[in-house]
Short mmCIF file of C-alpha atoms and ligand atoms in Angstrom, two decimals:
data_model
loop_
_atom_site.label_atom_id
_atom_site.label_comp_id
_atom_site.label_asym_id
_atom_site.label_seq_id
_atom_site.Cartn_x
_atom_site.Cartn_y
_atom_site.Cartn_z
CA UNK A 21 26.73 13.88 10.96
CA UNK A 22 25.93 12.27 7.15
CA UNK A 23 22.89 12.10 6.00
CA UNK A 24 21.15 8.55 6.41
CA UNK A 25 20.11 7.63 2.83
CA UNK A 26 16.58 5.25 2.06
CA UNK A 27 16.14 4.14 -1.52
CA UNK A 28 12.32 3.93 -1.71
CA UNK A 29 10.76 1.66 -4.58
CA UNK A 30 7.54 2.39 -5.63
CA UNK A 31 8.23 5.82 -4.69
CA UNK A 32 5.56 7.25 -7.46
CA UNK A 33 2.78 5.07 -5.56
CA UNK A 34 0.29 6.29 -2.81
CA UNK A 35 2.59 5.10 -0.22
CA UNK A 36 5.97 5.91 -1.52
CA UNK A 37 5.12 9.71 -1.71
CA UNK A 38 3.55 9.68 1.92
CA UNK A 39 7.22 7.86 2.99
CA UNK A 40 8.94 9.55 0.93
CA UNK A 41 7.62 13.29 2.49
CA UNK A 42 8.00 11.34 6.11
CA UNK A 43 11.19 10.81 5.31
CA UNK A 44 12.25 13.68 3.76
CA UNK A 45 11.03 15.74 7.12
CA UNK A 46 13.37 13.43 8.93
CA UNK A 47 16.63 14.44 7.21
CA UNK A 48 16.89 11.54 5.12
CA UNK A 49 18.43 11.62 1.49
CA UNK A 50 15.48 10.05 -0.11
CA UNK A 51 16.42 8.25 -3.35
CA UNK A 52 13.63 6.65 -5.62
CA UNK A 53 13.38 3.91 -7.87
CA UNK A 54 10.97 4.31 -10.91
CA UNK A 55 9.88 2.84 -13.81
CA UNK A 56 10.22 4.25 -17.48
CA UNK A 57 7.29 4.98 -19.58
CA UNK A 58 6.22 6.42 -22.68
CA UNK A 59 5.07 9.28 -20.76
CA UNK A 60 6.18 10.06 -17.08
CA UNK A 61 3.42 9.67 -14.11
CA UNK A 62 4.86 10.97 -10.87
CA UNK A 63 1.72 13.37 -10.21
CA UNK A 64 2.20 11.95 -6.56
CA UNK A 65 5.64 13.11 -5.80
CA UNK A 66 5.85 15.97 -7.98
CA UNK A 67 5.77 18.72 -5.13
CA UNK A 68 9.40 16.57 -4.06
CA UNK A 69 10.81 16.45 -7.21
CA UNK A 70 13.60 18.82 -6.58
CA UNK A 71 14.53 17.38 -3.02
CA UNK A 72 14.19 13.32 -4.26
CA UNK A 73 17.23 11.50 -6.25
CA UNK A 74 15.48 8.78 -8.71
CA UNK A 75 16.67 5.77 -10.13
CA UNK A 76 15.24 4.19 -12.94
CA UNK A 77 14.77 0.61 -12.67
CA UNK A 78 12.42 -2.28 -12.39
CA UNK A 79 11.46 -5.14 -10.16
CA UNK A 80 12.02 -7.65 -12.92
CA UNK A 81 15.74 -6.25 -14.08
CA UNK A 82 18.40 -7.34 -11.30
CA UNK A 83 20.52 -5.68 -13.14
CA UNK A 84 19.03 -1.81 -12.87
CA UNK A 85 18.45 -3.02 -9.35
CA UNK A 86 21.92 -3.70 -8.43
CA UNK A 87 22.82 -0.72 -10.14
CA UNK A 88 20.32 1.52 -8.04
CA UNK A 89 21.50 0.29 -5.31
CA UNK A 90 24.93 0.80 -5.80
CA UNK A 91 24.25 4.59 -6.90
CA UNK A 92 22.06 4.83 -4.09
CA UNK A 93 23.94 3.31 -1.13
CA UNK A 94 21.13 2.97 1.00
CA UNK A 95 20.79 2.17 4.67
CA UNK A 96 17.34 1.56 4.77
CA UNK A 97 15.68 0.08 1.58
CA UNK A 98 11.57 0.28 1.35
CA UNK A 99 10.57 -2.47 -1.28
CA UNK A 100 6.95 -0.70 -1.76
CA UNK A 101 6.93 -1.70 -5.62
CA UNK A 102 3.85 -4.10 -6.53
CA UNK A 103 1.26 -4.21 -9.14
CA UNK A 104 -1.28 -3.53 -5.86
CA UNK A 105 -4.68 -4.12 -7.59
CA UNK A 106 -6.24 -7.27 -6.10
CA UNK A 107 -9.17 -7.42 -9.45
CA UNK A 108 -6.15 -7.26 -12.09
CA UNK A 109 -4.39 -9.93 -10.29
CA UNK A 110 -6.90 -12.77 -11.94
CA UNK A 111 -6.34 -10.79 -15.38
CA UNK A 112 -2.60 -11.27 -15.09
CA UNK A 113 -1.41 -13.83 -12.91
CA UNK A 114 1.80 -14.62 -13.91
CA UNK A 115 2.74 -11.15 -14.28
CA UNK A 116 1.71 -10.19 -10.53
CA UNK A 117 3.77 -13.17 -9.12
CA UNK A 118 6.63 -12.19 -11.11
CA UNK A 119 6.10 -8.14 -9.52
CA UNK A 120 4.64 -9.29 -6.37
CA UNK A 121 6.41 -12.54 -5.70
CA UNK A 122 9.80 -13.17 -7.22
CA UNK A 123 10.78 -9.73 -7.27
CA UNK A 124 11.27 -9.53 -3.80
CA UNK A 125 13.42 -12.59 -4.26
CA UNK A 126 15.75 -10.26 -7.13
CA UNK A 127 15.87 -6.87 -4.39
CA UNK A 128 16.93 -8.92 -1.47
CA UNK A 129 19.68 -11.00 -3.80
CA UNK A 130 20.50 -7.47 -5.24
CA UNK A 131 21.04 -6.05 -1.91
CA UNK A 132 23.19 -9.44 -1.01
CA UNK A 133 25.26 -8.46 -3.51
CA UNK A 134 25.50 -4.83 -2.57
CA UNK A 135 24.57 -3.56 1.16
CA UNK A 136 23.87 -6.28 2.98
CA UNK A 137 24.58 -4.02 6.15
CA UNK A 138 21.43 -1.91 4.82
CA UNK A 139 17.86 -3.20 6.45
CA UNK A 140 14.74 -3.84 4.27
CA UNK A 141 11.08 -3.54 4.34
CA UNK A 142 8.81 -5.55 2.72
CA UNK A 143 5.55 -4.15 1.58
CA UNK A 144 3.31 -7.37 2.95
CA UNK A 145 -0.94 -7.19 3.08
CA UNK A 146 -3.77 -8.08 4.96
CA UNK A 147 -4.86 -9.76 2.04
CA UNK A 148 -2.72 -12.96 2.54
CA UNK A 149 -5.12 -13.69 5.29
CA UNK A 150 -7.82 -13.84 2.83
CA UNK A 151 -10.82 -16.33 3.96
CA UNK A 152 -9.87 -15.84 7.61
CA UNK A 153 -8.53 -18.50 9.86
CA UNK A 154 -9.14 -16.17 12.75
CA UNK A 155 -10.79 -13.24 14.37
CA UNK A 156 -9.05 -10.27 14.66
CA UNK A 157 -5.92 -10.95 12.52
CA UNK A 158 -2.49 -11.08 14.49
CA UNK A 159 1.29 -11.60 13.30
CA UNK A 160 0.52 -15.54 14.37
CA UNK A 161 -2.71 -15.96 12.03
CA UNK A 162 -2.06 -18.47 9.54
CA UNK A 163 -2.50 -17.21 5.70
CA UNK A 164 -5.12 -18.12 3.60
CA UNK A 165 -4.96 -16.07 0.15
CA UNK A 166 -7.86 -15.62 -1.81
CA UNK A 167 -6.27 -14.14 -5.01
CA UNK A 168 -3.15 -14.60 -7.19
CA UNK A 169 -2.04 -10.83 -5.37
CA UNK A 170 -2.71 -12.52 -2.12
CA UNK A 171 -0.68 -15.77 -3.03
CA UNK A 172 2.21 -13.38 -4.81
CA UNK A 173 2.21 -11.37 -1.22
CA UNK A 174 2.99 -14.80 0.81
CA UNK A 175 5.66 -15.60 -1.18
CA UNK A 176 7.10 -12.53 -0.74
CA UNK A 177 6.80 -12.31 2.98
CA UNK A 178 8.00 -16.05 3.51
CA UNK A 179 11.65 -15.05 0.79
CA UNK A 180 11.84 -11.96 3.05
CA UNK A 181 11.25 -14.10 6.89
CA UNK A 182 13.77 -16.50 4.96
CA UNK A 183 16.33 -14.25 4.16
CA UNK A 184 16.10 -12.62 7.47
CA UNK A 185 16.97 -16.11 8.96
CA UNK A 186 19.17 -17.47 5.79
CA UNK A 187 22.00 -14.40 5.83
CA UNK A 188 21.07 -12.55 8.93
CA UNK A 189 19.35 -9.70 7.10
CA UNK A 190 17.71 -6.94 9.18
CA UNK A 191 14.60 -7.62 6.79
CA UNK A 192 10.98 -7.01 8.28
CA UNK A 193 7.96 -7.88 6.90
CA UNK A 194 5.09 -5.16 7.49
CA UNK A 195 1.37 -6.63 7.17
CA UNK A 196 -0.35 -3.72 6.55
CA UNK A 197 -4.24 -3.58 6.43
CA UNK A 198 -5.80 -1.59 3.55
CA UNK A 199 -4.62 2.03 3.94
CA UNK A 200 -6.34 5.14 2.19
CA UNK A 201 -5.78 8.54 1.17
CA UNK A 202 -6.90 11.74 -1.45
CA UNK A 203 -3.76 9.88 -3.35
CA UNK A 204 -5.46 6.47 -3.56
CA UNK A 205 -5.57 4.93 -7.39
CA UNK A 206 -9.32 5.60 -8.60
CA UNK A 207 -9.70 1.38 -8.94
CA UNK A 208 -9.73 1.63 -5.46
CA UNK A 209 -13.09 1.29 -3.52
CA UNK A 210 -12.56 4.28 -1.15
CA UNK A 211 -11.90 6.31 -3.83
CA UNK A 212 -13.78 5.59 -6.51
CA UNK A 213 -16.43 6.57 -3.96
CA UNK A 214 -15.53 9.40 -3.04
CA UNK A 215 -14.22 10.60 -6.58
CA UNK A 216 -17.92 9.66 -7.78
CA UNK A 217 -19.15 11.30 -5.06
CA UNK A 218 -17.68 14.40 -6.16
CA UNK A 219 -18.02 14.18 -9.47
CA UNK A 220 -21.85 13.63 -9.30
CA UNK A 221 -22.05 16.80 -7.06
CA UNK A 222 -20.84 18.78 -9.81
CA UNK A 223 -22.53 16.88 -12.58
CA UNK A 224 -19.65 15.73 -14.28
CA UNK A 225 -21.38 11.85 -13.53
CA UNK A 226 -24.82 10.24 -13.30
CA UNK A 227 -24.11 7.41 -11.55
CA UNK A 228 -21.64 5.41 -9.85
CA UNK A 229 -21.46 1.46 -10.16
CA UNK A 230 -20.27 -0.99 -7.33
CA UNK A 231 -19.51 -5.16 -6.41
CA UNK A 232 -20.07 -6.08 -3.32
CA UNK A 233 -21.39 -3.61 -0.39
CA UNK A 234 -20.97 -5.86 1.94
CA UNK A 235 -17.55 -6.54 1.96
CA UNK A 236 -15.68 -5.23 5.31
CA UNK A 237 -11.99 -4.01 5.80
CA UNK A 238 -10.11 -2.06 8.09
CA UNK A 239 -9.03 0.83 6.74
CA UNK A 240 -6.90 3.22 7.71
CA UNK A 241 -4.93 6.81 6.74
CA UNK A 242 -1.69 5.76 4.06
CA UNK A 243 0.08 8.68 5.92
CA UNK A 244 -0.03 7.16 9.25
CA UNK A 245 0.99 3.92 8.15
CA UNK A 246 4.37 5.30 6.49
CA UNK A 247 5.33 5.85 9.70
CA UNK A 248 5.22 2.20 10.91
CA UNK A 249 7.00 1.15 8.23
CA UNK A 250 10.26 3.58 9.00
CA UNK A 251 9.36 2.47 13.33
CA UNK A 252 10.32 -1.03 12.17
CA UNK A 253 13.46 -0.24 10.96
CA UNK A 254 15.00 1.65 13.73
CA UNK A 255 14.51 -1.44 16.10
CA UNK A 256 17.38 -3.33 16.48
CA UNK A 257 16.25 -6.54 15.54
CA UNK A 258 13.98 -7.15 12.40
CA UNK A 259 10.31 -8.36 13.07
CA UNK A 260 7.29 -8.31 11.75
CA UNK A 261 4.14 -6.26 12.46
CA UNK A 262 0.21 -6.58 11.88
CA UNK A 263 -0.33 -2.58 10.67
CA UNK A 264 -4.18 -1.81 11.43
CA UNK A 265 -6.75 0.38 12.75
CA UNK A 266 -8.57 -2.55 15.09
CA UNK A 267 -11.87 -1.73 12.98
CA UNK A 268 -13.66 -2.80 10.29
CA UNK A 269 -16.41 -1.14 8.32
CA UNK A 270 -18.24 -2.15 5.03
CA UNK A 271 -18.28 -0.73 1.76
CA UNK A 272 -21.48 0.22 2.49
CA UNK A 273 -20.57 2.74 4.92
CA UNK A 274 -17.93 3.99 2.71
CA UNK A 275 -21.07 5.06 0.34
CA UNK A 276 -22.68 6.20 3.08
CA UNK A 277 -20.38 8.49 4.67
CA UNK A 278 -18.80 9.95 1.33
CA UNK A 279 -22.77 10.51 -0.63
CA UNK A 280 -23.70 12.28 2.98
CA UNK A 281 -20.56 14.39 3.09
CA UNK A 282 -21.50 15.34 -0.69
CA UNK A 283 -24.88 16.26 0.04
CA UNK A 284 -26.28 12.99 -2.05
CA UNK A 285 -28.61 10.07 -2.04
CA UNK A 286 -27.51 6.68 -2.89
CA UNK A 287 -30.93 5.65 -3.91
CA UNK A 288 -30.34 8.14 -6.81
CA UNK A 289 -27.00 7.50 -8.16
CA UNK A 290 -25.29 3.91 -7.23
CA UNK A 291 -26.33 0.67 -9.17
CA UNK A 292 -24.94 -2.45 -8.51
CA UNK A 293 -22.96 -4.62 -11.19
CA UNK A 294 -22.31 -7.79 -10.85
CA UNK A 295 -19.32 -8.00 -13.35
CA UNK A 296 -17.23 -5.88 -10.10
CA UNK A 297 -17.46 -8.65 -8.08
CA UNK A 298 -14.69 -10.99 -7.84
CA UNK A 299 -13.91 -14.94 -8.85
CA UNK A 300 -13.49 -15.23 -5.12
CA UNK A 301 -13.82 -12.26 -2.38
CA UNK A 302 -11.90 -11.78 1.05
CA UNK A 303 -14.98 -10.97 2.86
CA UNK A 304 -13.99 -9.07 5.93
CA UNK A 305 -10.30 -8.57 7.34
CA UNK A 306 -9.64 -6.99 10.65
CA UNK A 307 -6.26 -6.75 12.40
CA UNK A 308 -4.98 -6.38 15.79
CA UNK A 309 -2.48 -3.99 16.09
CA UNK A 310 -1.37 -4.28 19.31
CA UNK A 311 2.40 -6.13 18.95
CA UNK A 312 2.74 -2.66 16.79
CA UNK A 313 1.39 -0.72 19.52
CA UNK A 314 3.55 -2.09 22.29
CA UNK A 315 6.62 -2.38 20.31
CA UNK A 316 6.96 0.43 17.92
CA UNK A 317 4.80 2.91 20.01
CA UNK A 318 2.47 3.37 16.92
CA UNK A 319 -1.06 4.40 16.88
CA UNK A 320 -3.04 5.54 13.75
CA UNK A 321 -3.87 9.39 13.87
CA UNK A 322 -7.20 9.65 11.30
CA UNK A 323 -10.15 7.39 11.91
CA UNK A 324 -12.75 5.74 9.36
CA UNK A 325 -15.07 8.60 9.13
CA UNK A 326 -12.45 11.13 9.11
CA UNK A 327 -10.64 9.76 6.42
CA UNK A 328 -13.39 9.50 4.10
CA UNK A 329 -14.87 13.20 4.52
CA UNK A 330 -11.66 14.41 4.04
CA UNK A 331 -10.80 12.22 0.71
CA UNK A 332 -14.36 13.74 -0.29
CA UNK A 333 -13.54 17.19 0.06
CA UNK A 334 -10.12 16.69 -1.17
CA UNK A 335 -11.35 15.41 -4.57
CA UNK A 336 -14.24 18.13 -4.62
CA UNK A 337 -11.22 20.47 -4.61
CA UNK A 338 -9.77 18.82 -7.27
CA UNK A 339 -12.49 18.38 -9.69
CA UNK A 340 -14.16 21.62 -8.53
CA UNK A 341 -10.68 23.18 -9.55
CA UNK A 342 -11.47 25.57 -5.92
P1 LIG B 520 0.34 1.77 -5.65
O1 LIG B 520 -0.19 3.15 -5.42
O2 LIG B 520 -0.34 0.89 -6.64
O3 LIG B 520 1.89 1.91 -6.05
C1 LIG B 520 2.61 0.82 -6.56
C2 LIG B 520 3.98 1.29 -6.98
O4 LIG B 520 4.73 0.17 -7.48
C3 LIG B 520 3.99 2.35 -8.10
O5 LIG B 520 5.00 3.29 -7.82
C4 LIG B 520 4.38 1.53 -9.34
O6 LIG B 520 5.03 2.28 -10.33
C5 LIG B 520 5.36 0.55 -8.71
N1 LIG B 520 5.60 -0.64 -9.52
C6 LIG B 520 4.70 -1.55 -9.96
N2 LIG B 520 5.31 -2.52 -10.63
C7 LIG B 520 6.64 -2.25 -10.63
C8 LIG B 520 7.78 -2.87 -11.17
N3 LIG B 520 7.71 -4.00 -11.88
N4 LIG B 520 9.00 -2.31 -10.97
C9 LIG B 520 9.11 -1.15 -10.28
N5 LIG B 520 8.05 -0.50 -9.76
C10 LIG B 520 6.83 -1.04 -9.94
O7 LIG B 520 0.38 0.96 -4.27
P2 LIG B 520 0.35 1.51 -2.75
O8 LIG B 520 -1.07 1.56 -2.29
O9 LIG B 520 1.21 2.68 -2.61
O10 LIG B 520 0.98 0.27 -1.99
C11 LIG B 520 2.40 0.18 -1.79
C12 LIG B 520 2.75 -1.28 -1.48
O11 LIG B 520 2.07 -1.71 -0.31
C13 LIG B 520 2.38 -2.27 -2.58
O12 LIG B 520 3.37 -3.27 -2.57
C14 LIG B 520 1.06 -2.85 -2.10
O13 LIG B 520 0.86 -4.12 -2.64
C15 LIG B 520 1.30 -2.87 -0.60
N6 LIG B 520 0.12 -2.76 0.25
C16 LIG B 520 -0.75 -1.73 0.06
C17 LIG B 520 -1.83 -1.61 0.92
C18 LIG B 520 -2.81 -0.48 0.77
O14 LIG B 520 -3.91 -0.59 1.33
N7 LIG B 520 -2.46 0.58 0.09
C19 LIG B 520 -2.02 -2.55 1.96
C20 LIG B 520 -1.09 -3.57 2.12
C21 LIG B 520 -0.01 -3.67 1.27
P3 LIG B 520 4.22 3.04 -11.51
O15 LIG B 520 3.83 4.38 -10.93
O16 LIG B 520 5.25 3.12 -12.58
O17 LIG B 520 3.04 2.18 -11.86
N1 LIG B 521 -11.99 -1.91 -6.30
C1 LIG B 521 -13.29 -2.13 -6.13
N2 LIG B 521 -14.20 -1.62 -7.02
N3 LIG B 521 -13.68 -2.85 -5.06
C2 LIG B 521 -15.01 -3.03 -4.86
C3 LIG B 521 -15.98 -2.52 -5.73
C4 LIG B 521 -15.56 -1.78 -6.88
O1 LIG B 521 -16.34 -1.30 -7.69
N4 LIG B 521 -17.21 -2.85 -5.26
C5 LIG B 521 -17.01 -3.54 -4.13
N5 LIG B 521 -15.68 -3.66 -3.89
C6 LIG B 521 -15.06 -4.41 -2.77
C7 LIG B 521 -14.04 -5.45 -3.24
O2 LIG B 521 -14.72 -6.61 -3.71
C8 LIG B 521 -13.27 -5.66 -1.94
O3 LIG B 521 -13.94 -6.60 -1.12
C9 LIG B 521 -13.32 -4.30 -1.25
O4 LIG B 521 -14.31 -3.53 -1.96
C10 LIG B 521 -12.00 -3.54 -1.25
O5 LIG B 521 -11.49 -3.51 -2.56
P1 LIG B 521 -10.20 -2.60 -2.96
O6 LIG B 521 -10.43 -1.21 -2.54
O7 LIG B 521 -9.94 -2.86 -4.39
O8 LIG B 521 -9.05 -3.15 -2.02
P2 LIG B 521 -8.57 -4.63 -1.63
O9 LIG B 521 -8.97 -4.87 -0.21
O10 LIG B 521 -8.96 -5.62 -2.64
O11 LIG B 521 -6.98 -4.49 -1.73
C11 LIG B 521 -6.30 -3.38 -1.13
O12 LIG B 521 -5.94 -3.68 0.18
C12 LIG B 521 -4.98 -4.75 0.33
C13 LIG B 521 -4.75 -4.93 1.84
O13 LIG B 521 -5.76 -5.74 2.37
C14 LIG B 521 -5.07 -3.07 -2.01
O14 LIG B 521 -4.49 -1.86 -1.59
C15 LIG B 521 -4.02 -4.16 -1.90
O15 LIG B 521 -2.83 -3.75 -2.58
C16 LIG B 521 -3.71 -4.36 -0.42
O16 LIG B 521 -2.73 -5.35 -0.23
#
């Protein structure tokens, strides 16, 4: 039997290297697309080098796209590629629509062009529900984006539902609730906690500064969320699928649980800064998983607690050099 061949983009990101691993350990030929820069960064899927085939190209360049694809010839195609930070989105706006947004619109005209056999996922958030129109979030819940991330990330759900219905693409949309992992960029709440954490448990920092505690998500484990991405393509028609624990927990308990695993006390080492808090804040998501659930069979693995201990100890390790 051939190999079945995904072209991941985004494949140097948290979530491409979990997929791409996933994928790897299901016989795939796992191609990547990545970026050039003046120095490479693929610290996150450097353990895969030898086994991955990458790509370069870029989300704003139809034309490496097309070719990627065509050196590629995927059947499944994992549009993970984003500029994912919800604070830089404000600082460049038309940049993140044109990454977030209308490059969806280029690797869905780009696979058009080349395999439109081949079936898609689209990298979609639980930030386009933003300032929450209901309680928990569902597939149904109208969106409500409270950044220009969150308005990029509608638009490029809505091009991928339309192109699903325009041409008859198998494309499906995956609304995936914040996801964490000892991988996760350091802008990131989770863990730029739990790095701090670590890092002021072996005195390499005084102090760690924060925005708002009381924001609440529902976060879960990046490597059990791969897997529902790769579930919604094997179904034989394309859908699309709330991705979420089913609870939410503040930032504050984030500190909590990552200073107690260290051995620390907040009191000591966290100061609040209002310059980290945002023009306008998505105060407290919380999906419903259960379409997911029922349809795909998926279930996340690692809870809230677990997840954070373990990003704790895993960046102890790696700053401890043990
Ligand atoms: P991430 O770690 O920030 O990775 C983003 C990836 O996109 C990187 O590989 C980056 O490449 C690549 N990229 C950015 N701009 C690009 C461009 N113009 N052309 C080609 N590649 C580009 O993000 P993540 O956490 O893995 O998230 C993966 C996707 O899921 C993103 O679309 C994100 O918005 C979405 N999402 C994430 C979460 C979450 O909680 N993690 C939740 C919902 C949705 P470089 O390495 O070259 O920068
Ligand atoms: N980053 C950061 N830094 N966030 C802080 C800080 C801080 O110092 N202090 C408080 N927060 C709050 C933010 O205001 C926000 O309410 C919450 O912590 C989570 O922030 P992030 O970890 O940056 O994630 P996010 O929820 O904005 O976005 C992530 O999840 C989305 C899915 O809902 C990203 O992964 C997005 O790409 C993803 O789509």
């Amino acid at each position: 039997m051939t190999m079945r061949r995904a072209l991941v983009t985004g494949i140097t990101g948290q979530d491409g290297s979990y997929l791409a691993e996933f994928l790897l350990d299901q016989g795939y030929e796992v191609h990547g697309m990545v970026r050039r820069a003046s120095t490479e960064k693929f610290e996150r899927i450097d353990h895969l080098r030898d086994r991955l085939k990458l790509h370069q190209g870029d989300l704003l360049d139809h034309r490496s796209l097309v070719d990627a694809l065509r050196a590629s010839r995927p059947d499944e195609i994992y549009n993970l590629a984003a500029m994912s930070f919800v604070a830089t989105s404000w600082i460049q706006p038309t940049l993140t629509a044109e990454f977030t947004g209308t490059g969806v619109t280029r690797l869905l005209e780009a696979m058009r062009e080349v395999c439109p056999e081949a079936r898609f996922y689209q990298a979609s958030s639980s930030e386009m529900f933003g300032k929450v129109l209901e309680v928990p979030q569902v597939e149904s819940t109208p969106f409500y984006p409270r950044s220009p991330y969150g308005v990029a990330k509608v638009y490029g759900h809505f091009i991928t539902v339309n192109y699903r219905e325009s041409y008859g693409l198998h494309a499906s949309s995956g609304i995936l609730f914040n996801h964490e992992s000892p991988r996760r960029g350091l802008e990131f709440v989770t863990r730029k906690i739990t790095w701090h954490a670590a890092a002021i448990k072996l005195n390499l920092r005084r102090e760690l500064s924060l925005g708002n505690l009381d924001a609440m998500r529902d976060w879960g484990f990046a490597g059990d969320y791969v897997k529902a991405m790769w579930l919604m393509l094997q179904q034989d028609h394309a859908e699309d699928y709330v991705v979420a624990t089913g609870e939410a927990h503040s930032v504050r308990e984030c500190l909590e649980i990552a200073f107690d695993q260290a051995g620390l006390s907040i009191d000591d080492h966290v100061r609040l800064d209002p310059a980290l808090r945002r023009p306008a804040e998505v105060e407290h998501l919380i999906g419903d998983p259960a379409k997911a659930r029922e349809r795909l069979g998926w279930a996340p693995a690692v809870g809230f607690e677990q997840l954070i201990r373990m990003m704790v100890d895993a960046d102890l390790k790696l700053l401890g050099g043990t």
